[in-house]
Short mmCIF file of C-alpha atoms and ligand atoms in Angstrom, two decimals:
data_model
loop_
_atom_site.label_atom_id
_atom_site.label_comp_id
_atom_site.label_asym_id
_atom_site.label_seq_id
_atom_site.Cartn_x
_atom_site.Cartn_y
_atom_site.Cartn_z
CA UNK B 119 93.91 106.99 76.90
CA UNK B 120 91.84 105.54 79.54
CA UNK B 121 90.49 107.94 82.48
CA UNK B 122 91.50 106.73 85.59
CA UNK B 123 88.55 105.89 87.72
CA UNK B 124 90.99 103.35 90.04
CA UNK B 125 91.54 104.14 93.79
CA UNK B 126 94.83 106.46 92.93
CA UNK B 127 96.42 107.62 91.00
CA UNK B 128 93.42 109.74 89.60
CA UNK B 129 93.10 111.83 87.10
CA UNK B 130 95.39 115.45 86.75
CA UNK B 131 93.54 118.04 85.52
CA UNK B 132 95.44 120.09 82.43
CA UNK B 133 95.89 123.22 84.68
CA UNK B 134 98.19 121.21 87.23
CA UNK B 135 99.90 119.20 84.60
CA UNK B 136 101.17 122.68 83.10
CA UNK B 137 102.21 123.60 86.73
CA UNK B 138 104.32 120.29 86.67
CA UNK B 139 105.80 122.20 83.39
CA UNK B 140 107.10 125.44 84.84
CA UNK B 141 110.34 126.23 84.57
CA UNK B 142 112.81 124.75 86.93
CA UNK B 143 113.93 127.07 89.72
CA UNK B 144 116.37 126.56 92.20
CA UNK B 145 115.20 124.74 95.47
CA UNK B 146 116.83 127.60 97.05
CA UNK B 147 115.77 130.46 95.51
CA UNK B 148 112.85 133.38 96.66
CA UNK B 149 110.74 131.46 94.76
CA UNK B 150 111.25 128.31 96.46
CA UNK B 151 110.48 129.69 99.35
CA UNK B 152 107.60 131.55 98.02
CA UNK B 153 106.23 128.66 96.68
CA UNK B 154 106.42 126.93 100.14
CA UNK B 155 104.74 129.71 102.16
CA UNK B 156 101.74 129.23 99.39
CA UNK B 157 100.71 125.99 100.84
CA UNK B 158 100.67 126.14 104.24
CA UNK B 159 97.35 127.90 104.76
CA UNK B 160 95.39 125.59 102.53
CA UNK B 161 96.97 122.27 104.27
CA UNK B 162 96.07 123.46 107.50
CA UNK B 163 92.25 123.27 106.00
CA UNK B 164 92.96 119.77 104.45
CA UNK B 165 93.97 118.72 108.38
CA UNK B 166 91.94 120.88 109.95
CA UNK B 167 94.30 121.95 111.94
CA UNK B 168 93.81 125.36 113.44
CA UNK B 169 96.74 127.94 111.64
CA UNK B 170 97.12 129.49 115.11
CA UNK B 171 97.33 125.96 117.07
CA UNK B 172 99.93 123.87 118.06
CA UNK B 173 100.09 121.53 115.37
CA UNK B 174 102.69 121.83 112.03
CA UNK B 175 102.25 120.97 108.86
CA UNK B 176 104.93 119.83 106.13
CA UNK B 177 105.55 118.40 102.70
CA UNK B 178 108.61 115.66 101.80
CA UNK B 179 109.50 114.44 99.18
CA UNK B 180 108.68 111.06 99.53
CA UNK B 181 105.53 108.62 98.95
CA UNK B 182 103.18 108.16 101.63
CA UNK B 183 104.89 104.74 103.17
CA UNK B 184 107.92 106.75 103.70
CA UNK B 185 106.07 109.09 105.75
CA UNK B 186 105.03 105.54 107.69
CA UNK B 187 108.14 105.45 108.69
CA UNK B 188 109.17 108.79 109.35
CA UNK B 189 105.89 108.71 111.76
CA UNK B 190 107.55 105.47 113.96
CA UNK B 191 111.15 106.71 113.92
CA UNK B 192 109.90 110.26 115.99
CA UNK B 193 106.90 108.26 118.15
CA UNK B 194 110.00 106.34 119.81
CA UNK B 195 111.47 103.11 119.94
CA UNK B 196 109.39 101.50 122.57
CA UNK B 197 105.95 99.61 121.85
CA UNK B 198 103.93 100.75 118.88
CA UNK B 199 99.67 98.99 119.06
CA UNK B 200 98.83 98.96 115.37
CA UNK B 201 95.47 98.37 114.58
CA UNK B 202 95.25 96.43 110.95
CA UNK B 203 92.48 95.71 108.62
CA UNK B 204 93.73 95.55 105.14
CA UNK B 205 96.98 96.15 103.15
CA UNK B 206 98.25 98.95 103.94
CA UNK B 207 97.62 99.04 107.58
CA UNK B 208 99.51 95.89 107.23
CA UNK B 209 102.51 97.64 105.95
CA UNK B 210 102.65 100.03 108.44
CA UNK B 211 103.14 96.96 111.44
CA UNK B 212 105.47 95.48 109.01
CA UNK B 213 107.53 98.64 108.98
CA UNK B 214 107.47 99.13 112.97
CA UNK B 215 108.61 95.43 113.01
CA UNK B 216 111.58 96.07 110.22
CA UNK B 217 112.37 99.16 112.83
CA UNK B 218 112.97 96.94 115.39
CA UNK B 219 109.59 98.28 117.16
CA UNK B 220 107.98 95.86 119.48
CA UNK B 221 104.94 96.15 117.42
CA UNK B 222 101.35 94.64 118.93
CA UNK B 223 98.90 94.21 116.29
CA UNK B 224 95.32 94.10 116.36
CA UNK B 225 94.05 92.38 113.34
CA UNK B 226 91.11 92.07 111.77
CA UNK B 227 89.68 90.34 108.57
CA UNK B 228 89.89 93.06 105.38
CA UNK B 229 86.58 94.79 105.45
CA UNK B 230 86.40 95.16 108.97
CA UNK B 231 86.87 98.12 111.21
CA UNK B 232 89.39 96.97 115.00
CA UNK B 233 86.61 97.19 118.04
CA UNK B 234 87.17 100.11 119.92
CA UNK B 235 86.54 98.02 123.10
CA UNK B 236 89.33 95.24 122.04
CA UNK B 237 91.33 98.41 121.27
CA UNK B 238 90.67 99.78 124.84
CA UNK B 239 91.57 96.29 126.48
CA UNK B 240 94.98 95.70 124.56
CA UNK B 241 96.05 99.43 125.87
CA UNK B 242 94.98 98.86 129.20
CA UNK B 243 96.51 95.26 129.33
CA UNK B 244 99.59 95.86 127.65
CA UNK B 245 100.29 99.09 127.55
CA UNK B 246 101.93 101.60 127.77
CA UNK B 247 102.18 102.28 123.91
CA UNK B 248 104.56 104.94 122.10
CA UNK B 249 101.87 104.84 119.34
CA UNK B 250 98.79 103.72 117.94
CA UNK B 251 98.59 103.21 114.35
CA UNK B 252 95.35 103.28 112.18
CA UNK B 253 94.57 103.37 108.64
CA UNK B 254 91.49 106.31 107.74
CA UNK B 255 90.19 104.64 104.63
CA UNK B 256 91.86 101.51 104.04
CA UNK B 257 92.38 101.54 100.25
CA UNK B 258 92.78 97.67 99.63
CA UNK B 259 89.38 97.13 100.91
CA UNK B 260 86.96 100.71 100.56
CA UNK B 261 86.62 100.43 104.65
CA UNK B 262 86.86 103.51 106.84
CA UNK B 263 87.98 103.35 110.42
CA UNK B 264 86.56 106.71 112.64
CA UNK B 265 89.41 108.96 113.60
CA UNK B 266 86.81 110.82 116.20
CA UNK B 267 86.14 107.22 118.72
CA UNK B 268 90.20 106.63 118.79
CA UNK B 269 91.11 109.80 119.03
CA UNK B 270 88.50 110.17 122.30
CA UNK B 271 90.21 107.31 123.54
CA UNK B 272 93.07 107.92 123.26
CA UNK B 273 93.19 111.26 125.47
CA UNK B 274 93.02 109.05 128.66
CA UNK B 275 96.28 107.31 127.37
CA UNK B 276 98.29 110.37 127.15
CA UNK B 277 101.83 108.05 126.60
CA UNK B 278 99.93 106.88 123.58
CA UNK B 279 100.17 109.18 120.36
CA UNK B 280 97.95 109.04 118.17
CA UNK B 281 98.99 108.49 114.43
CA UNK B 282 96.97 108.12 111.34
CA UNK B 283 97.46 107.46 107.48
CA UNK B 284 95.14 110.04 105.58
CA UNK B 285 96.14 108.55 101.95
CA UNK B 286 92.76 108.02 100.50
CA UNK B 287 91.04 110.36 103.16
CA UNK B 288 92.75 114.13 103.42
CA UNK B 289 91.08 116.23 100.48
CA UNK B 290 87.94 113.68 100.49
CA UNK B 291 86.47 113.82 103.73
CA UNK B 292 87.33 116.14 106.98
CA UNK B 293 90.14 115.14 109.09
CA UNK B 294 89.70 117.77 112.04
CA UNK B 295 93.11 116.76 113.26
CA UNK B 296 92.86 119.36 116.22
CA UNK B 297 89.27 117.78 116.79
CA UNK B 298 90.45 114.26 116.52
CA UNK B 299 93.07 114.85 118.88
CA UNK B 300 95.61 113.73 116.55
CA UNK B 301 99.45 113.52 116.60
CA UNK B 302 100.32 112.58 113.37
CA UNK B 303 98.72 112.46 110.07
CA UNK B 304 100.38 111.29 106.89
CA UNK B 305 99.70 111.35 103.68
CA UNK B 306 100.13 111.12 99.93
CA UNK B 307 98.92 113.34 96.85
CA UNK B 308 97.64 111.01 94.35
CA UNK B 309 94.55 109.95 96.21
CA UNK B 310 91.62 112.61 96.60
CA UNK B 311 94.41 115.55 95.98
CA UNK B 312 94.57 114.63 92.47
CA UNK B 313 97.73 115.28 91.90
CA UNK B 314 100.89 113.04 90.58
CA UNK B 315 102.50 110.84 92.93
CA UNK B 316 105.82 112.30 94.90
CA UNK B 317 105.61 114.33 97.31
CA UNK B 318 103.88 113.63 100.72
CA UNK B 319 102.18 116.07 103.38
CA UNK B 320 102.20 115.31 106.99
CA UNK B 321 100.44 117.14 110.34
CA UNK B 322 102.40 117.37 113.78
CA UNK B 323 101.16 118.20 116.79
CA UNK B 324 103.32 120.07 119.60
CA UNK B 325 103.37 116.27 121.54
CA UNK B 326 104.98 114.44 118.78
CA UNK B 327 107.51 116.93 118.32
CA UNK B 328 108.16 117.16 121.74
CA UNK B 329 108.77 113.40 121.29
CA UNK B 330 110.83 113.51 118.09
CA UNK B 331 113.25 116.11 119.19
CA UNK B 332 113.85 113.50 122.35
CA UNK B 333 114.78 110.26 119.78
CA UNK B 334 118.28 110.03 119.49
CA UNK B 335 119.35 108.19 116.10
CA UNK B 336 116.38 109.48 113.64
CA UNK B 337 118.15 109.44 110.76
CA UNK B 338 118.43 111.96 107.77
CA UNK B 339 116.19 111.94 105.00
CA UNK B 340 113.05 110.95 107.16
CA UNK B 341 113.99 112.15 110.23
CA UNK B 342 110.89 114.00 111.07
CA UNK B 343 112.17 116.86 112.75
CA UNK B 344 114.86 117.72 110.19
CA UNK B 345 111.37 117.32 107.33
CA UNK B 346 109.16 119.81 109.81
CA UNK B 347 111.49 122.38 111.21
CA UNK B 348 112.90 122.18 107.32
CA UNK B 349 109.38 123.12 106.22
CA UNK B 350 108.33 125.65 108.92
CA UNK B 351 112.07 127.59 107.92
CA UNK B 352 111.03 127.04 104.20
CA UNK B 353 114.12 124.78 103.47
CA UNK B 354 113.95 121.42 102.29
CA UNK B 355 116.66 119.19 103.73
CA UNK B 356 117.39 118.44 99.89
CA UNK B 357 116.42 118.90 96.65
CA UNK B 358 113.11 118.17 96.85
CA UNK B 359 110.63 117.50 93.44
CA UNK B 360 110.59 121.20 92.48
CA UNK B 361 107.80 120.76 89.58
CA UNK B 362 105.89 118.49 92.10
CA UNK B 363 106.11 121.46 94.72
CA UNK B 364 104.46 123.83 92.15
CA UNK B 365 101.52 121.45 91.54
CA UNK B 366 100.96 120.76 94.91
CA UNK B 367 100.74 124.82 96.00
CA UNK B 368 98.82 125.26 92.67
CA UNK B 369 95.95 122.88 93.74
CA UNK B 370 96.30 123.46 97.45
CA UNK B 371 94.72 127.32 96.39
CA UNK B 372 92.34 125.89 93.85
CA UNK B 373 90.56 123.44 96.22
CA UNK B 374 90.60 126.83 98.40
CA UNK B 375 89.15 128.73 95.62
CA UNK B 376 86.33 126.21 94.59
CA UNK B 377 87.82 123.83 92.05
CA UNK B 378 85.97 121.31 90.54
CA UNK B 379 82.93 121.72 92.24
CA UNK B 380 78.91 121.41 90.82
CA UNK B 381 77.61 124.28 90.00
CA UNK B 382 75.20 123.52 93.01
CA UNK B 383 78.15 124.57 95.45
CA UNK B 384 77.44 128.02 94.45
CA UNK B 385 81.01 130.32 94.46
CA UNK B 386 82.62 129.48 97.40
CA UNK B 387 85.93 129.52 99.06
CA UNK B 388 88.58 128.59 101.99
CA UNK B 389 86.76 126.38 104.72
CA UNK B 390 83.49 126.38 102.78
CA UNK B 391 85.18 125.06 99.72
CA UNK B 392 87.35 121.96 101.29
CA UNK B 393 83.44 121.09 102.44
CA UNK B 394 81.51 121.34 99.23
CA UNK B 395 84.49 119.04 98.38
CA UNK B 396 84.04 116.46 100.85
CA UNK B 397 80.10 116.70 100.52
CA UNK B 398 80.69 115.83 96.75
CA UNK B 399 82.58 113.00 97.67
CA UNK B 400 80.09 111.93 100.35
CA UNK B 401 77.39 112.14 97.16
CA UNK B 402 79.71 109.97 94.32
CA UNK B 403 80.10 107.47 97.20
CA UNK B 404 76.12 107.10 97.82
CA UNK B 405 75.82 107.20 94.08
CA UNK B 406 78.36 104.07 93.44
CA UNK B 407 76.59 102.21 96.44
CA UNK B 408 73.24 102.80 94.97
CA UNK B 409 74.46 101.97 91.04
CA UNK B 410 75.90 98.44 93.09
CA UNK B 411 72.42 97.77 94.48
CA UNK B 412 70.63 98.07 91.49
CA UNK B 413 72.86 95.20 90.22
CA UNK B 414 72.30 93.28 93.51
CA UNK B 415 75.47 94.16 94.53
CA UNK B 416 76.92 95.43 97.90
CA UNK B 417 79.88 96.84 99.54
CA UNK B 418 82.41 94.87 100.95
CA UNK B 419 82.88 96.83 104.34
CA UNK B 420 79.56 97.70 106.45
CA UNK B 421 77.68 100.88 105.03
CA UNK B 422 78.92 102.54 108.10
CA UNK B 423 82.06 102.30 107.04
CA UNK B 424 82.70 103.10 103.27
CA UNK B 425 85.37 105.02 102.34
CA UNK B 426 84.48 108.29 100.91
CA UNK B 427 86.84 108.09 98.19
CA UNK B 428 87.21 104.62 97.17
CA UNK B 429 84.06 101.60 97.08
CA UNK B 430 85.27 98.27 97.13
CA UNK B 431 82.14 96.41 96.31
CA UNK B 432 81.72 92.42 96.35
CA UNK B 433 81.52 90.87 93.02
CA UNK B 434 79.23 87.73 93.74
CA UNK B 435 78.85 85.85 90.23
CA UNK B 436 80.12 88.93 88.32
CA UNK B 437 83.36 87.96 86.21
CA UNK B 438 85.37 91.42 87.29
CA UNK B 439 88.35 90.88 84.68
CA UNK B 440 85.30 90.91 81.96
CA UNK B 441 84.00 93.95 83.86
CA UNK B 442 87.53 95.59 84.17
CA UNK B 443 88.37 94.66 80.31
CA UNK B 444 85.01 95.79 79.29
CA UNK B 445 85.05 99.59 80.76
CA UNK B 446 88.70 100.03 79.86
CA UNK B 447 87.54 98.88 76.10
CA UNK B 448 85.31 101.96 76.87
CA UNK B 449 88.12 104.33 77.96
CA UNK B 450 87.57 103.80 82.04
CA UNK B 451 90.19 102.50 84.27
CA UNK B 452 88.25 100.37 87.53
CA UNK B 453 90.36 98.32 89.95
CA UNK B 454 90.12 94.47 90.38
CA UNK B 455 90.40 93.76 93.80
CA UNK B 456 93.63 93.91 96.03
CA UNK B 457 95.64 90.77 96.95
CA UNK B 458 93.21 87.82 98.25
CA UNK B 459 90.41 90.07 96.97
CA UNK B 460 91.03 89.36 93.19
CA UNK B 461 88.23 88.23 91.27
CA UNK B 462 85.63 88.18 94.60
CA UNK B 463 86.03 92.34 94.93
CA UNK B 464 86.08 95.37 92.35
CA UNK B 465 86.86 98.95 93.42
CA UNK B 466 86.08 102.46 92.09
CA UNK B 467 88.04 105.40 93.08
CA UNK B 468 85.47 108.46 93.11
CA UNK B 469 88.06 110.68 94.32
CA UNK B 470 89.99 114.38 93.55
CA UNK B 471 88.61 116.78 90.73
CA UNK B 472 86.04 113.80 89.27
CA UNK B 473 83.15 115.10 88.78
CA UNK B 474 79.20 113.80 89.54
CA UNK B 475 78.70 113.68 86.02
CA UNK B 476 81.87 111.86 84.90
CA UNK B 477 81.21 109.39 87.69
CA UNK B 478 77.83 108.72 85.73
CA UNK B 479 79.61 108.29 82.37
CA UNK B 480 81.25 105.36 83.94
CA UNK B 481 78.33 103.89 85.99
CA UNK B 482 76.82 104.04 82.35
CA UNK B 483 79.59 102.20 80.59
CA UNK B 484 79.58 99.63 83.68
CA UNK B 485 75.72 98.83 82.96
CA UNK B 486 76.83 98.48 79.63
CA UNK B 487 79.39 96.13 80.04
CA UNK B 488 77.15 94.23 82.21
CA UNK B 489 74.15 93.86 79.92
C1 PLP L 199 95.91 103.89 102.53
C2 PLP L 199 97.24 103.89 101.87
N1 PLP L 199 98.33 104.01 102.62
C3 PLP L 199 99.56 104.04 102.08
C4 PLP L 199 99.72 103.92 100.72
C5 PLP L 199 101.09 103.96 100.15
O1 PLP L 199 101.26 105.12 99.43
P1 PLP L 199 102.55 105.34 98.53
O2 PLP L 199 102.47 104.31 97.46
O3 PLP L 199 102.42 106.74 98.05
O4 PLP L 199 103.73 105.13 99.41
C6 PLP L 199 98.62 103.80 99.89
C7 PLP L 199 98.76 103.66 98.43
O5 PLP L 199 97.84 103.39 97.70
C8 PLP L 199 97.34 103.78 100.48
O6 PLP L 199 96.24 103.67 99.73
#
C-alpha cells in the first residue's frame, strides 16, 4: 500500500474508515437526523461563517463539480465573469457555457493568479454579472487566488455574487466566508478534510438564496434550494451516502476537538483547533518549498501564491516519472503534473490529518530517489 501524498484523495485515518463501517440506518430515521445536526456547528468553523449570521451551510451528496453547477443554476441565468487559471477553474466556465450561461472568462496562463485591476475593468465594462467565479487553490497548478481582494471588490458590485470553489482550501487554510463577503462556497471532502470522496459541503449566504428561490427551472437533484432548505430541515432530498454522512460528522468534531495536531498545538479545541490546523498546513507548505530549494527547485506559482495544501513545484532537468516511480517503490504516492504540466511540474499534497513528521518521511525518500 502506498500512502497517498497526491493533491486528493489523501489519506483516511482508521478511526473514520470504521465510521464509514457503521451500521446502515435509515436516511430517515432520528439518527439521520441526529447525525445531520452534528455537523453543522463545526462547518460553520470550516467557512467561517458566523452560526448566528445569515449565511447556511449544507452537505449533498455529490462531488465537488456538481456543486459547480448547483452554484450557476441558483446565481441566475444571465452573465456569469469567471476568472480561470488552471483546470478546474476551467471546468467551472465550461459548465456555465454547457448551462447556456453567457459566460465571460478571464484567463490566465496556469500558475498565475487573474489581476484584480483587469478583474475590476471587465465588471465595469461589461457588466452587470450574475456571478463571479474563482478557484481558492487551484489544484492543477498549487496557485492560490485571495478570496479577501475579490471579495472587497466585489461589495461595490452588489448584482455580482460572489462564488468560490474551496476544494483544496476549506479545512487547510481559513475561508472567513462572512469576512470575505462571500455568497457561495463549494466544496469537496477528499482534499484537506481527509475524508473519502462523495459527499460535498457548500456555504450560502442570505443573497444567493434570495436569488435561488427567484430561478424558475432549477432542477431536482442540484437545485440548490431543495439541497439547503433540505439540510437546514435535516432531510436530504434523497438517499444520500449514509456511511459517508457518518464520516463526515465524525471528523467535522475531531478537527473541533484537536485531531491530528503536533503536540506543539497544546490541547485545544473549536475555533482554536480549525487554526492550529491551518497553521500546520501553512508550516508543511514552507517545509516542501524549502526541501524544493535545496534541490534548486521552485514553485510553479509566485511564493505569494502557493496553495496551502498542495505545491506544484517546476521540475527543470528532473525526470518526474523516475521521481514518481522511485517514491512509490518507497511506499509514497506524489503527483506528476496535470494536463500540459506533465513531465515539466510535480505536485505534493500536504493536506488533511498528514502529519509534519510524515511529510519528512517523504521529503526523505524524495532525496533518496534523487541521489
Ligand atoms: C479545485 C478543484 N475543484 C474541483 C474539483 C472537482 O472535484 P470532484 O472531483 O470532487 O468533483 C477538484 C478535484 O480535484 C479540485 O481540485
Amino acid at each position: 500500500m502506498v500512502q497517498l501524498w497526491i493533491p486528493g484523495p489523501t489519506e483516511v485515518r482508521p478511526e473514520i474508515l470504521a465510521a464509514c463501517a457503521l451500521p446502515m440506518i435509515g436516511h430517515r430515521s432520528a439518527t439521520m437526523t441526529e447525525t445531520i445536526e452534528r455537523m453543522d456547528p463545526h462547518l460553520h468553523l470550516a467557512f467561517g461563517a458566523d452560526q448566528s449570521g445569515d449565511a447556511s451551510v449544507a452537505v449533498h451528496s455529490a462531488s465537488a463539480t456538481a456543486m459547480m453547477e448547483a452554484a450557476l443554476i441558483g446565481a441566475g441565468r444571465g452573465k456569469v465573469l469567471c476568472l480561470v487559471n488552471g483546470a478546474f477553474s476551467k471546468r467551472w466556465y465550461n459548465i456555465a457555457l454547457q448551462l447556456g450561461r453567457d459566460a465571460r472568462a478571464i484567463e490566465v496562463p496556469m500558475g498565475e493568479v487573474v489581476d484584480l485591476g483587469e478583474v475590476r475593468r471587465v465588471l465595469d465594462a461589461e457588466g452587470p454579472f450574475d456571478a463571479l467565479t474563482v478557484v481558492s487553490s487551484e489544484t492543477s497548478t498549487g496557485t492560490a487566488t485571495p478570496l479577501a481582494p475579490l471579495g472587497e471588490l466585489l461589495t461595490h458590485y452588489p448584482d455580482t455574487l460572489f462564488m468560490a470553489d474551496l476544494v483544496s482550501w476549506i479545512a487547510g487554510a481559513p475561508v472567513d466566508f462572512d469576512a470575505n463577503h462571500m455568497d457561495f462556497g463549494l466544496a469537496g471532502v477528499q482534499k484537506a478534510f481527509a475524508l473519502p470522496p462523495g459527499v460535498a459541503v457548500v456555504c450560502a449566504s442570505a443573497a444567493f438564496m434570495e436569488r435561488a428561490r427567484a430561478q424558475t427551472e432549477r432542477g431536482f437533484y442540484l437545485d440548490p434550494v431543495r439541497i439547503i432548505d433540505g439540510h437546514l430541515a435535516r432531510k436530504t432530498p434523497a438517499t444520500p451516502a449514509i456511511s459517508l454522512y457518518f464520516a463526515l460528522a465524525q471528523q467535522l468534531e475531531d478537527i473541533s476537538a484537536g485531531v491530528a495536531l503536533p503536540e506543539s498545538a497544546g490541547a485545544c479545541s473549536g475555533a482554536a483547533a480549525w487554526q492550529a490546523r491551518f497553521d500546520k498546513h501553512s508550516r508543511m507548505q514552507a517545509r516542501t518549498v524549502e526541501w524544493a530549494a535545496g534541490h534548486g527547485l521552485s514553485l510553479l506559482p509566485a511564493p505569494e501564491h502557493a496553495s496551502p495544501t498542495v505545491s506544484c513545484i517546476r521540475a527543470g532537468d528532473l525526470d518526474v516519472g523516475a521521481l514518481v516511480g522511485g517514491l512509490a517503490e518507497r511506499g509514497y504516492a506524489i503527483s506528476n503534473g496535470y494536463g500540459d504540466l506533465k513531465g515539466k511540474t510535480f505536485r505534493i499534497g500536504h493536506m488533511g490529518d498528514h502529519s509534519e513528521d510524515g511529510l519528512e518521511a517523504v521529503l526523505t525518500a524524495a532525496d533518496d530517489v534523487l541521489s
